[in-house]
XYZ file of N, CA and C in Angstrom:
603
model
N 0.620 -7.804 -25.240
C 1.205 -7.676 -26.565
C 2.105 -6.455 -26.600
N 3.074 -6.514 -27.519
C 4.054 -5.428 -27.583
C 3.439 -4.102 -27.977
N 2.290 -4.140 -28.672
C 1.679 -2.888 -29.097
C 1.215 -2.040 -27.912
N 1.076 -2.654 -26.732
C 0.620 -1.922 -25.552
C 1.768 -1.488 -24.642
N 3.006 -1.833 -24.989
C 4.137 -1.576 -24.099
C 4.289 -0.109 -23.737
N 4.233 0.772 -24.728
C 4.425 2.200 -24.471
C 3.343 2.736 -23.547
N 2.100 2.297 -23.757
C 1.000 2.755 -22.913
C 1.153 2.228 -21.497
N 1.567 0.967 -21.361
C 1.781 0.392 -20.032
C 2.892 1.122 -19.285
N 3.980 1.424 -19.976
C 5.092 2.127 -19.337
C 4.675 3.513 -18.873
N 3.849 4.182 -19.650
C 3.357 5.503 -19.257
C 2.527 5.417 -17.985
N 1.664 4.395 -17.900
C 0.866 4.198 -16.689
C 1.750 3.886 -15.489
N 2.737 3.020 -15.675
C 3.639 2.669 -14.578
C 4.384 3.897 -14.069
N 4.856 4.715 -14.971
C 5.556 5.939 -14.573
C 4.638 6.873 -13.797
N 3.391 6.964 -14.240
C 2.418 7.806 -13.538
C 2.212 7.325 -12.113
N 1.983 6.024 -11.942
C 1.731 5.483 -10.607
C 2.936 5.681 -9.687
N 4.129 5.436 -10.210
C 5.334 5.607 -9.385
C 5.498 7.065 -8.956
N 5.221 7.967 -9.865
C 5.442 9.383 -9.580
C 4.442 9.917 -8.564
N 3.173 9.562 -8.700
C 2.155 10.163 -7.834
C 2.021 9.450 -6.494
N 2.254 8.130 -6.457
C 2.093 7.406 -5.199
C 3.349 7.450 -4.333
N 4.521 7.503 -4.957
C 5.768 7.501 -4.192
C 6.608 8.703 -4.590
N 6.499 9.770 -3.833
C 7.307 10.948 -4.109
C 8.780 10.625 -3.866
N 9.649 11.391 -4.501
C 11.089 11.122 -4.423
C 11.584 11.042 -2.983
N 11.047 11.885 -2.118
C 11.509 11.902 -0.731
C 11.184 10.598 -0.013
N 10.126 9.903 -0.440
C 9.784 8.625 0.168
C 10.717 7.520 -0.317
N 11.068 7.545 -1.598
C 11.932 6.516 -2.172
C 13.323 6.568 -1.555
N 13.766 7.759 -1.180
C 15.105 7.926 -0.611
C 15.234 7.331 0.785
N 14.123 6.923 1.395
C 14.164 6.343 2.735
C 13.402 7.189 3.733
N 12.730 6.523 4.657
C 11.942 7.194 5.690
C 12.537 6.853 7.044
N 12.686 7.876 7.892
C 13.413 7.677 9.147
C 12.590 8.020 10.390
N 11.425 8.590 10.201
C 10.590 8.977 11.340
C 9.183 8.425 11.151
N 8.512 8.156 12.259
C 7.156 7.624 12.208
C 6.233 8.568 11.456
N 6.339 9.863 11.720
C 5.481 10.831 11.037
C 5.689 10.802 9.529
N 6.926 10.535 9.081
C 7.196 10.459 7.645
C 6.451 9.283 7.009
N 6.426 8.156 7.704
C 5.704 6.988 7.195
C 4.211 7.277 7.125
N 3.681 7.893 8.168
C 2.257 8.220 8.173
C 1.917 9.219 7.081
N 2.802 10.184 6.841
C 2.576 11.152 5.759
C 2.546 10.441 4.405
N 3.442 9.472 4.222
C 3.488 8.731 2.961
C 2.220 7.902 2.767
N 1.724 7.294 3.844
C 0.477 6.528 3.767
C -0.689 7.452 3.449
N -0.762 8.585 4.152
C -1.825 9.561 3.908
C -1.794 10.033 2.452
N -0.599 10.297 1.928
C -0.463 10.737 0.540
C -0.986 9.674 -0.423
N -0.661 8.408 -0.159
C -1.113 7.323 -1.032
C -2.629 7.212 -1.039
N -3.244 7.350 0.128
C -4.706 7.292 0.215
C -5.325 8.460 -0.545
N -4.795 9.661 -0.347
C -5.312 10.837 -1.050
C -5.200 10.668 -2.561
N -4.051 10.155 -3.013
C -3.837 9.960 -4.452
C -4.822 8.939 -5.006
N -5.014 7.845 -4.282
C -5.919 6.801 -4.774
C -7.311 7.359 -5.049
N -7.835 8.139 -4.116
C -9.201 8.627 -4.270
C -9.316 9.820 -5.220
N -8.223 10.505 -5.499
C -8.291 11.694 -6.359
C -7.830 11.448 -7.791
N -7.046 10.388 -8.024
C -6.419 10.203 -9.331
C -7.406 10.113 -10.497
N -8.516 9.359 -10.397
C -9.417 9.280 -11.552
C -9.953 10.634 -12.011
N -10.120 11.572 -11.096
C -10.622 12.896 -11.478
C -9.514 13.843 -11.897
N -8.289 13.606 -11.419
C -7.196 14.548 -11.666
C -6.281 14.140 -12.812
N -6.249 12.862 -13.140
C -5.262 12.369 -14.094
C -5.622 12.692 -15.538
N -4.585 12.804 -16.371
C -4.781 12.938 -17.809
C -5.317 11.643 -18.407
N -4.987 10.520 -17.782
C -5.465 9.222 -18.258
C -6.868 8.962 -17.715
N -7.478 7.891 -18.210
C -8.848 7.569 -17.817
C -8.845 6.346 -16.910
N -8.818 6.586 -15.602
C -8.876 5.500 -14.633
C -10.244 5.504 -13.969
N -10.767 4.320 -13.676
C -12.056 4.205 -13.008
C -11.929 3.318 -11.782
N -12.685 3.664 -10.740
C -12.683 2.876 -9.514
C -13.432 1.564 -9.718
N -13.045 0.570 -8.949
C -13.914 -0.576 -8.735
C -14.889 -0.198 -7.627
N -16.084 -0.741 -7.697
C -17.116 -0.379 -6.718
C -17.707 -1.631 -6.075
N -18.225 -1.425 -4.875
C -18.870 -2.514 -4.147
C -20.259 -2.761 -4.722
N -20.909 -3.813 -4.254
C -22.257 -4.111 -4.708
C -23.249 -3.014 -4.389
N -22.920 -2.179 -3.396
C -23.787 -1.059 -3.023
C -23.439 0.215 -3.786
N -22.443 0.140 -4.669
C -22.082 1.296 -5.476
C -21.022 2.188 -4.870
N -20.487 1.820 -3.706
C -19.445 2.628 -3.081
C -18.078 2.304 -3.689
N -17.179 3.281 -3.656
C -15.822 3.052 -4.138
C -15.158 1.987 -3.276
N -14.549 1.006 -3.929
C -13.829 -0.020 -3.179
C -12.638 0.627 -2.476
N -12.549 0.511 -1.154
C -11.482 1.219 -0.427
C -10.099 0.633 -0.680
N -9.090 1.463 -0.450
C -7.717 0.966 -0.466
C -7.520 0.039 0.734
N -6.772 -1.033 0.540
C -6.489 -1.968 1.629
C -5.110 -1.694 2.212
N -4.996 -1.847 3.514
C -3.703 -1.770 4.183
C -3.456 -3.078 4.916
N -2.359 -3.743 4.577
C -1.967 -4.971 5.256
C -0.748 -4.688 6.122
N -0.836 -5.060 7.384
C 0.244 -4.817 8.338
C 0.771 -6.151 8.854
N 2.077 -6.345 8.723
C 2.722 -7.521 9.327
C 3.449 -7.067 10.579
N 3.208 -7.743 11.680
C 3.797 -7.301 12.949
C 4.076 -8.493 13.851
N 4.969 -8.268 14.813
C 5.241 -9.279 15.828
C 4.042 -9.399 16.754
N 3.805 -10.619 17.235
C 2.718 -10.823 18.189
C 2.982 -10.082 19.492
N 4.244 -10.078 19.932
C 4.592 -9.444 21.204
C 6.081 -9.149 21.225
N 6.467 -8.224 22.084
C 7.883 -7.907 22.285
C 8.266 -8.170 23.737
N 7.706 -9.233 24.280
C 7.933 -9.537 25.695
C 8.847 -10.738 25.894
N 9.272 -11.370 24.793
C 10.127 -12.552 24.898
C 11.523 -12.221 25.385
N 12.278 -13.273 25.638
C 13.619 -13.118 26.209
C 14.544 -12.304 25.305
N 14.452 -12.509 23.990
C 15.346 -11.804 23.079
C 15.191 -10.295 23.209
N 13.943 -9.828 23.314
C 13.683 -8.393 23.323
C 14.050 -7.745 24.647
N 14.307 -8.533 25.648
C 14.581 -7.985 26.974
C 15.918 -8.473 27.531
N 16.839 -8.814 26.647
C 18.125 -9.351 27.077
C 18.977 -8.255 27.729
N 19.723 -8.641 28.726
C 20.671 -7.716 29.361
C 22.047 -8.362 29.368
N 23.070 -7.555 29.492
C 24.440 -8.068 29.398
C 24.788 -9.035 30.520
N 24.113 -8.936 31.660
C 24.430 -9.824 32.774
C 23.505 -11.039 32.822
N 22.728 -11.242 31.766
C 21.843 -12.405 31.724
C 21.942 -13.055 30.348
N 23.026 -13.804 30.103
C 23.213 -14.428 28.792
C 22.080 -15.397 28.478
N 21.801 -15.556 27.190
C 20.706 -16.436 26.798
C 21.187 -17.446 25.761
N 20.424 -18.499 25.590
C 20.749 -19.556 24.635
C 19.791 -19.482 23.457
N 20.028 -20.366 22.490
C 19.193 -20.376 21.291
C 17.726 -20.600 21.646
N 17.468 -21.414 22.666
C 16.090 -21.707 23.044
C 15.339 -20.459 23.505
N 16.077 -19.443 23.924
C 15.419 -18.226 24.397
C 14.752 -17.445 23.261
N 15.081 -17.796 22.016
C 14.458 -17.124 20.878
C 13.038 -17.618 20.624
N 12.681 -18.756 21.189
C 11.421 -19.410 20.863
C 10.238 -18.457 21.018
N 9.502 -18.269 19.933
C 8.306 -17.436 19.964
C 8.550 -15.951 19.850
N 9.796 -15.514 19.948
C 10.070 -14.077 19.945
C 9.867 -13.428 18.585
N 9.848 -14.219 17.512
C 9.773 -13.647 16.171
C 8.528 -14.099 15.412
N 7.524 -14.531 16.133
C 6.286 -14.937 15.465
C 5.535 -13.700 14.994
N 5.123 -13.712 13.708
C 4.453 -12.557 13.117
C 3.066 -12.929 12.612
N 2.229 -11.932 12.404
C 0.923 -12.155 11.804
C 0.564 -10.981 10.902
N -0.358 -11.224 9.982
C -0.842 -10.197 9.061
C -2.255 -9.788 9.452
N -2.531 -8.498 9.352
C -3.883 -7.986 9.536
C -4.199 -7.044 8.381
N -5.457 -7.025 7.957
C -5.874 -6.199 6.825
C -6.946 -5.208 7.261
N -6.813 -3.974 6.785
C -7.744 -2.899 7.128
C -8.122 -2.134 5.859
N -9.303 -1.539 5.860
C -9.731 -0.679 4.763
C -9.434 0.773 5.102
N -8.908 1.515 4.125
C -8.576 2.925 4.324
C -9.483 3.792 3.462
N -10.098 4.784 4.077
C -10.978 5.712 3.375
C -10.466 7.132 3.569
N -11.066 8.076 2.851
C -10.688 9.476 3.042
C -10.978 9.933 4.462
N -12.038 9.375 5.059
C -12.395 9.744 6.427
C -11.502 9.046 7.453
N -10.919 7.928 7.093
C -10.061 7.159 8.006
C -8.827 6.680 7.238
N -7.930 7.610 6.858
C -6.817 7.275 5.964
C -5.685 6.485 6.610
N -5.640 6.429 7.922
C -4.547 5.731 8.599
C -4.997 4.458 9.309
N -6.283 4.212 9.360
C -6.775 3.015 10.028
C -6.309 2.950 11.474
N -5.828 1.790 11.932
C -5.407 1.641 13.330
C -4.178 2.467 13.683
N -3.432 2.930 12.683
C -2.242 3.732 12.968
C -2.609 5.113 13.498
N -3.851 5.538 13.268
C -4.290 6.834 13.791
C -4.266 6.841 15.315
N -4.573 5.706 15.921
C -4.562 5.612 17.385
C -3.155 5.849 17.915
N -2.159 5.275 17.233
C -0.771 5.474 17.659
C -0.367 6.934 17.510
N -0.804 7.554 16.431
C -0.474 8.963 16.211
C -1.102 9.836 17.286
N -2.357 9.566 17.607
C -3.055 10.358 18.627
C -2.423 10.172 20.000
N -1.836 8.994 20.239
C -1.222 8.718 21.541
C 0.156 9.347 21.670
N 0.685 9.869 20.569
C 1.994 10.513 20.628
C 3.155 9.547 20.675
N 2.939 8.283 20.218
C 3.997 7.277 20.172
C 4.724 7.144 21.512
N 4.040 6.687 22.556
C 4.722 6.525 23.847
C 5.902 5.579 23.720
N 6.978 5.893 24.424
C 8.189 5.069 24.318
C 7.920 3.634 24.727
N 7.143 3.477 25.781
C 6.786 2.135 26.216
C 5.595 1.638 25.396
N 5.710 0.438 24.863
C 4.625 -0.195 24.116
C 4.254 0.590 22.865
N 5.218 1.209 22.224
C 4.974 1.902 20.971
C 4.608 0.871 19.909
N 3.409 0.981 19.364
C 2.943 -0.011 18.403
C 3.809 -0.147 17.172
N 4.542 0.899 16.814
C 5.390 0.831 15.628
C 6.566 -0.121 15.822
N 6.958 -0.376 17.061
C 8.050 -1.313 17.302
C 7.673 -2.727 16.868
N 6.382 -3.019 16.823
C 5.914 -4.342 16.463
C 5.880 -4.550 14.947
N 5.735 -3.478 14.185
C 5.471 -3.567 12.747
C 6.752 -3.830 11.959
N 6.687 -4.794 11.041
C 7.826 -5.079 10.164
C 7.528 -4.774 8.701
N 6.261 -4.653 8.346
C 5.928 -4.412 6.942
C 4.528 -3.818 6.839
N 4.374 -2.821 5.964
C 3.067 -2.235 5.668
C 2.893 -2.241 4.155
N 1.757 -2.753 3.681
C 1.470 -2.751 2.251
C 0.109 -2.121 1.995
N 0.080 -1.176 1.064
C -1.156 -0.551 0.620
C -1.488 -1.096 -0.759
N -2.728 -1.545 -0.952
C -3.109 -2.176 -2.215
C -4.384 -1.539 -2.752
N -4.366 -1.184 -4.045
C -5.559 -0.641 -4.685
C -5.561 -1.030 -6.157
N -6.706 -0.861 -6.815
C -6.825 -1.212 -8.231
C -7.706 -0.205 -8.957
N -7.408 -0.023 -10.223
C -8.268 0.743 -11.141
C -8.534 -0.123 -12.369
N -9.630 0.178 -13.079
C -9.765 -0.410 -14.405
C -9.773 0.714 -15.430
N -9.209 0.391 -16.585
C -9.043 1.384 -17.647
C -8.896 0.633 -18.966
N -8.378 1.295 -19.982
C -8.160 0.645 -21.272
C -6.743 0.896 -21.735
N -6.082 -0.166 -22.184
C -4.772 -0.033 -22.815
C -4.982 0.408 -24.264
N -4.291 1.450 -24.665
C -4.414 1.950 -26.033
C -3.227 1.469 -26.850
N -3.480 0.582 -27.772
C -2.426 0.073 -28.636
C -2.418 0.775 -29.977
N -1.573 0.304 -30.863
C -1.477 0.934 -32.183
C -2.659 0.578 -33.074
N -3.262 -0.602 -32.836
C -4.374 -1.010 -33.697
C -5.596 -1.473 -32.913
N -5.528 -1.501 -31.595
C -6.665 -1.999 -30.818
C -6.690 -1.387 -29.425
N -7.804 -1.619 -28.736
C -7.998 -1.149 -27.365
C -8.319 -2.358 -26.492
N -7.656 -2.459 -25.337
C -7.823 -3.621 -24.465
C -8.204 -3.178 -23.059
N -9.390 -3.561 -22.556
C -9.745 -3.247 -21.167
C -8.813 -3.983 -20.205
N -8.292 -3.271 -19.217
C -7.330 -3.873 -18.296
C -7.599 -3.452 -16.855
N -7.004 -4.216 -15.963
C -7.023 -3.927 -14.526
C -5.597 -3.614 -14.098
N -5.433 -2.516 -13.355
C -4.132 -2.169 -12.775
C -4.187 -2.392 -11.270
N -3.314 -3.253 -10.768
C -3.174 -3.459 -9.327
C -1.902 -2.757 -8.874
N -2.019 -1.932 -7.843
C -0.896 -1.134 -7.351
C -0.636 -1.500 -5.896
N 0.601 -1.841 -5.579
C 0.998 -2.154 -4.205
C 2.116 -1.219 -3.786
N 1.864 -0.431 -2.740
C 2.888 0.449 -2.169
C 3.350 -0.204 -0.875
N 4.634 -0.533 -0.794
C 5.153 -1.288 0.350
C 6.148 -0.464 1.153
N 6.058 -0.591 2.469
C 6.994 0.049 3.390
C 7.632 -1.050 4.236
N 8.915 -1.288 4.003
C 9.651 -2.330 4.722
C 10.285 -1.716 5.964
N 9.780 -2.103 7.144
C 10.269 -1.568 8.410
C 11.176 -2.553 9.140
N 11.627 -3.588 8.452
C 12.399 -4.637 9.120
C 13.887 -4.324 9.199
N 14.311 -3.201 8.608
C 15.746 -2.903 8.527
C 16.268 -2.063 9.679
N 15.440 -1.803 10.661
C 15.896 -0.993 11.790
C 15.412 0.436 11.680
N 16.357 1.384 11.652
C 15.989 2.796 11.715
C 15.536 3.407 10.415
N 15.566 2.643 9.317
C 15.164 3.181 8.019
C 14.053 2.335 7.431
N 12.986 2.986 6.987
C 11.917 2.291 6.284
C 12.123 2.482 4.788
N 12.092 1.384 4.045
C 12.303 1.427 2.604
C 10.960 1.349 1.893
N 10.704 2.300 1.002
C 9.438 2.360 0.283
C 9.625 1.883 -1.153
N 8.637 1.151 -1.666
C 8.695 0.672 -3.040
C 7.278 0.544 -3.584
N 7.170 0.412 -4.907
C 5.858 0.258 -5.533
C 5.929 -0.845 -6.577
N 4.893 -1.664 -6.621
C 4.770 -2.727 -7.611
C 3.481 -2.492 -8.381
N 3.565 -2.495 -9.708
C 2.374 -2.325 -10.537
C 2.181 -3.568 -11.396
N 0.945 -4.046 -11.452
C 0.612 -5.221 -12.254
C -0.572 -4.883 -13.143
N -0.493 -5.279 -14.411
C -1.594 -5.048 -15.341
C -2.127 -6.390 -15.822
N -3.462 -6.528 -15.830
C -4.098 -7.776 -16.245
C -5.262 -7.459 -17.176
N -5.390 -8.162 -18.302
C -6.537 -7.952 -19.191
C -7.838 -8.311 -18.484
N -8.861 -7.533 -18.724
C -10.186 -7.845 -18.203
C -10.886 -8.814 -19.158
N -11.804 -9.644 -18.654
C -12.554 -10.531 -19.550
C -13.262 -9.720 -20.629
N -13.248 -10.212 -21.835
C -13.832 -9.464 -22.952
C -15.326 -9.267 -22.775
N -16.015 -10.249 -22.258
C -17.460 -10.166 -22.126
C -17.850 -9.132 -21.084
N -18.509 -8.085 -21.516
C -18.997 -7.055 -20.602
C -17.943 -6.095 -20.124
N -16.698 -6.272 -20.534
C -15.625 -5.424 -20.017
C -15.788 -3.981 -20.461
N -16.152 -3.798 -21.726
C -16.292 -2.432 -22.203
C -17.482 -1.741 -21.553
N -18.548 -2.495 -21.298
C -19.700 -1.906 -20.624
C -19.325 -1.457 -19.225
N -18.549 -2.276 -18.515
C -18.091 -1.918 -17.172
C -17.196 -0.694 -17.232
N -16.317 -0.671 -18.218
C -15.384 0.443 -18.358
C -16.135 1.735 -18.642
N -17.072 1.687 -19.579
C -17.812 2.888 -19.937
C -18.650 3.392 -18.768
N -19.224 2.471 -17.995
C -20.015 2.880 -16.835
C -19.155 3.600 -15.821
N -17.930 3.122 -15.638
C -17.042 3.737 -14.662
C -16.468 5.049 -15.115
N -16.358 5.242 -16.436
C -15.710 6.447 -16.952
C -16.696 7.496 -17.432
N -17.986 7.219 -17.338
C -18.977 8.140 -17.887
C -19.244 9.329 -16.993
N -18.732 9.288 -15.739
C -18.973 10.389 -14.809
C -18.297 11.663 -15.311
């Protein structure tokens, strides 16, 4: 409803500002810069409910643990096909592309103790020129959610905020960072009880 527009815009501005610093939006050109941006997003996710002026609450697992941020990585299966190893004295045909661009998605959980997931291994290895895992990656998406309440002019609505921070690595030497925020009303039944339980800390 329109009565919640101002509150929604304030939340969107907050998420954009804290998850994607200006230097990230301008473009990322080095592997360490991408890892720093991912680390920053993980740190923000786990600290925002305690640091923010607004009232955000974590979703929790059945065991009571904070639901971790998810990282989805899209990457090529291999870089061993003909296209990736073409030389000027060995011309190739369209058939040589077969299989060279097949991609897959993998999902990982990111915690404060393990903020980079499988990318930490690449960082520790010093990004060897041969078989550098970053050459395979075309897209990285970080996904997290909070529940809170939309404050309108005459009512209060429990809502869920889904935040996706995306790093597009398919453009070559520049990684483009963006953020998508989605707000969804929570079911009325039990929603306020869930909200109060999460915000009572």
